[in-house]
Amino acid sequence: MSDCLFCKIIAGEIPSTKVYEDDLVLAFRDIAPQAPTHVLVVPKAHIADCDAVTAENSSLVAHIFQVIPAIAKAEGLTNGYRVVSNCGPDAGQTVQHLHFHILGGRPLTLEMA
Ligand code: 5GP
Ligand code: ZN
């Protein structure tokens, strides 16, 4: 998707601070961190949001949830962390490329995005 911000980050057209990468996913630091650790994990293939997850592409989501614990461990989140995916306007989704926020490094309130 040529007009997608995260596709541009994946392509290296927009710089990011990478924390993990493999053939299928990229993880990088959120530009506006909401917690001491705030990492975004995205599939390299463009999937718009949770609504666009299908039987055909859900293995990518499973893979993301396989790498999340390794990222959390590498980030030193030994006391827990939160995984969030916003879908649609009511959730406040601002980038239309499926992404999972990893938040941690302090106790999180229920209101935390
Ligand atoms: P959403 O609100 O869609 O769930 O999350 C989008 C996230 O992307 C936000 O937390 C926002 O701070 C982050 N973000 C927006 N633009 C950029 C950018 O250019 N680089 C990085 N690293 N993060 C971004
Ligand atoms: Zn995209």
CSV table of C-alpha atoms and ligand atoms in Angstrom, one decimal:
chain,number,residue,atom,x,y,z
A,1,MET,CA,0.0,0.0,0.0
A,2,SER,CA,1.9,3.1,-1.2
A,3,ASP,CA,0.0,5.5,0.9
A,4,CYS,CA,0.3,3.6,4.2
A,5,LEU,CA,2.6,5.0,6.9
A,6,PHE,CA,3.5,1.6,8.3
A,7,CYS,CA,4.1,0.1,4.8
A,8,LYS,CA,6.5,3.0,4.3
A,9,ILE,CA,8.3,2.3,7.6
A,10,ILE,CA,8.5,-1.4,6.6
A,11,ALA,CA,10.0,-0.4,3.2
A,12,GLY,CA,12.5,1.8,5.0
A,13,GLU,CA,11.1,4.9,3.3
A,14,ILE,CA,10.4,6.4,6.7
A,15,PRO,CA,12.9,5.9,9.5
A,16,SER,CA,12.0,4.0,12.7
A,17,THR,CA,13.8,2.6,15.7
A,18,LYS,CA,13.7,-1.2,15.0
A,19,VAL,CA,13.6,-3.6,17.9
A,20,TYR,CA,12.8,-6.8,16.1
A,21,GLU,CA,12.5,-8.0,12.5
A,22,ASP,CA,12.0,-11.3,10.7
A,23,ASP,CA,10.6,-12.3,7.3
A,24,LEU,CA,7.0,-11.7,8.4
A,25,VAL,CA,7.0,-8.9,11.0
A,26,LEU,CA,8.7,-5.7,12.1
A,27,ALA,CA,8.7,-4.2,15.6
A,28,PHE,CA,9.7,-0.6,16.2
A,29,ARG,CA,9.4,2.0,18.9
A,30,ASP,CA,6.2,4.2,18.9
A,31,ILE,CA,7.0,7.8,18.1
A,32,ALA,CA,4.9,9.0,20.9
A,33,PRO,CA,5.4,6.5,23.7
A,34,GLN,CA,2.6,6.1,26.3
A,35,ALA,CA,4.7,4.1,28.7
A,36,PRO,CA,8.5,3.6,29.3
A,37,THR,CA,8.4,0.7,26.8
A,38,HIS,CA,6.0,1.3,23.8
A,39,VAL,CA,6.7,-1.0,20.8
A,40,LEU,CA,4.5,-1.5,17.8
A,41,VAL,CA,4.5,-4.9,16.1
A,42,VAL,CA,3.2,-5.0,12.6
A,43,PRO,CA,2.9,-7.7,9.9
A,44,LYS,CA,5.0,-6.8,6.8
A,45,ALA,CA,2.0,-7.7,4.6
A,46,HIS,CA,-0.6,-4.9,4.6
A,47,ILE,CA,-3.6,-5.9,6.7
A,48,ALA,CA,-5.8,-2.9,7.5
A,49,ASP,CA,-7.0,-3.9,11.0
A,50,CYS,CA,-8.4,-6.7,13.2
A,51,ASP,CA,-11.6,-6.7,10.9
A,52,ALA,CA,-9.4,-7.7,8.0
A,53,VAL,CA,-7.9,-10.8,9.7
A,54,THR,CA,-9.1,-13.9,7.8
A,55,ALA,CA,-8.4,-17.6,7.7
A,56,GLU,CA,-5.9,-16.9,5.0
A,57,ASN,CA,-3.8,-14.4,6.9
A,58,SER,CA,-4.4,-15.2,10.5
A,59,SER,CA,-1.1,-17.2,10.7
A,60,LEU,CA,0.6,-13.8,10.6
A,61,VAL,CA,-1.3,-12.8,13.7
A,62,ALA,CA,-0.3,-16.1,15.4
A,63,HIS,CA,3.3,-15.4,14.5
A,64,ILE,CA,3.1,-11.9,16.0
A,65,PHE,CA,1.8,-13.4,19.2
A,66,GLN,CA,4.7,-15.8,19.1
A,67,VAL,CA,7.3,-13.0,18.9
A,68,ILE,CA,5.7,-10.7,21.4
A,69,PRO,CA,7.0,-12.6,24.5
A,70,ALA,CA,10.5,-12.6,23.0
A,71,ILE,CA,10.3,-8.8,22.4
A,72,ALA,CA,8.9,-8.2,25.9
A,73,LYS,CA,11.7,-10.3,27.4
A,74,ALA,CA,14.4,-8.4,25.3
A,75,GLU,CA,12.8,-5.1,26.6
A,76,GLY,CA,13.2,-6.3,30.1
A,77,LEU,CA,9.4,-6.4,30.8
A,78,THR,CA,9.8,-9.0,33.6
A,79,ASN,CA,6.8,-7.7,35.6
A,80,GLY,CA,4.2,-7.8,32.9
A,81,TYR,CA,3.0,-5.8,29.9
A,82,ARG,CA,-0.1,-5.0,27.9
A,83,VAL,CA,-0.8,-5.9,24.2
A,84,VAL,CA,-3.4,-3.6,22.5
A,85,SER,CA,-4.8,-3.4,19.0
A,86,ASN,CA,-7.2,-0.6,18.2
A,87,CYS,CA,-9.7,-1.3,15.5
A,88,GLY,CA,-11.8,1.5,14.0
A,89,PRO,CA,-12.8,5.0,15.0
A,90,ASP,CA,-14.3,4.2,18.4
A,91,ALA,CA,-11.0,2.5,19.4
A,92,GLY,CA,-9.1,5.5,18.2
A,93,GLN,CA,-7.2,3.7,15.4
A,94,THR,CA,-5.1,6.3,13.6
A,95,VAL,CA,-3.0,4.1,11.3
A,96,GLN,CA,-4.9,1.7,9.0
A,97,HIS,CA,-2.2,-1.1,9.1
A,98,LEU,CA,-2.8,-3.8,11.7
A,99,HIS,CA,-0.5,-3.2,14.6
A,100,PHE,CA,-0.1,-4.4,18.2
A,101,HIS,CA,1.1,-2.1,20.9
A,102,ILE,CA,3.3,-3.6,23.5
A,103,LEU,CA,3.2,-1.3,26.6
A,104,GLY,CA,5.1,-1.8,29.8
A,105,GLY,CA,7.7,-0.6,32.2
A,106,ARG,CA,5.3,0.7,34.8
A,107,PRO,CA,2.0,-0.2,36.3
A,108,LEU,CA,-0.7,0.5,33.7
A,109,THR,CA,-4.1,1.9,34.4
A,110,LEU,CA,-7.2,0.4,32.7
A,111,GLU,CA,-7.6,3.7,30.8
A,112,MET,CA,-4.2,3.3,29.2
A,113,ALA,CA,-4.3,3.1,25.4
B,1,5GP,P1,-3.2,3.5,16.7
B,1,5GP,O1,-3.7,4.9,17.3
B,1,5GP,O2,-3.6,3.4,15.3
B,1,5GP,O3,-3.6,2.4,17.6
B,1,5GP,O4,-1.7,3.6,16.8
B,1,5GP,C1,-0.8,4.2,15.9
B,1,5GP,C2,0.4,4.5,16.6
B,1,5GP,O5,1.4,4.8,15.7
B,1,5GP,C3,0.4,5.7,17.6
B,1,5GP,O6,0.7,5.2,19.0
B,1,5GP,C4,1.4,6.7,17.1
B,1,5GP,O7,2.1,7.3,18.1
B,1,5GP,C5,2.3,5.8,16.2
B,1,5GP,N1,2.9,6.5,15.1
B,1,5GP,C6,2.3,7.4,14.3
B,1,5GP,N2,3.2,7.8,13.4
B,1,5GP,C7,4.3,7.2,13.6
B,1,5GP,C8,5.6,7.2,13.0
B,1,5GP,O8,5.9,7.9,12.0
B,1,5GP,N3,6.6,6.5,13.5
B,1,5GP,C9,6.4,5.7,14.6
B,1,5GP,N4,7.4,5.0,15.1
B,1,5GP,N5,5.2,5.6,15.3
B,1,5GP,C10,4.2,6.4,14.8
B,2,ZN,ZN,0.3,-0.9,5.3
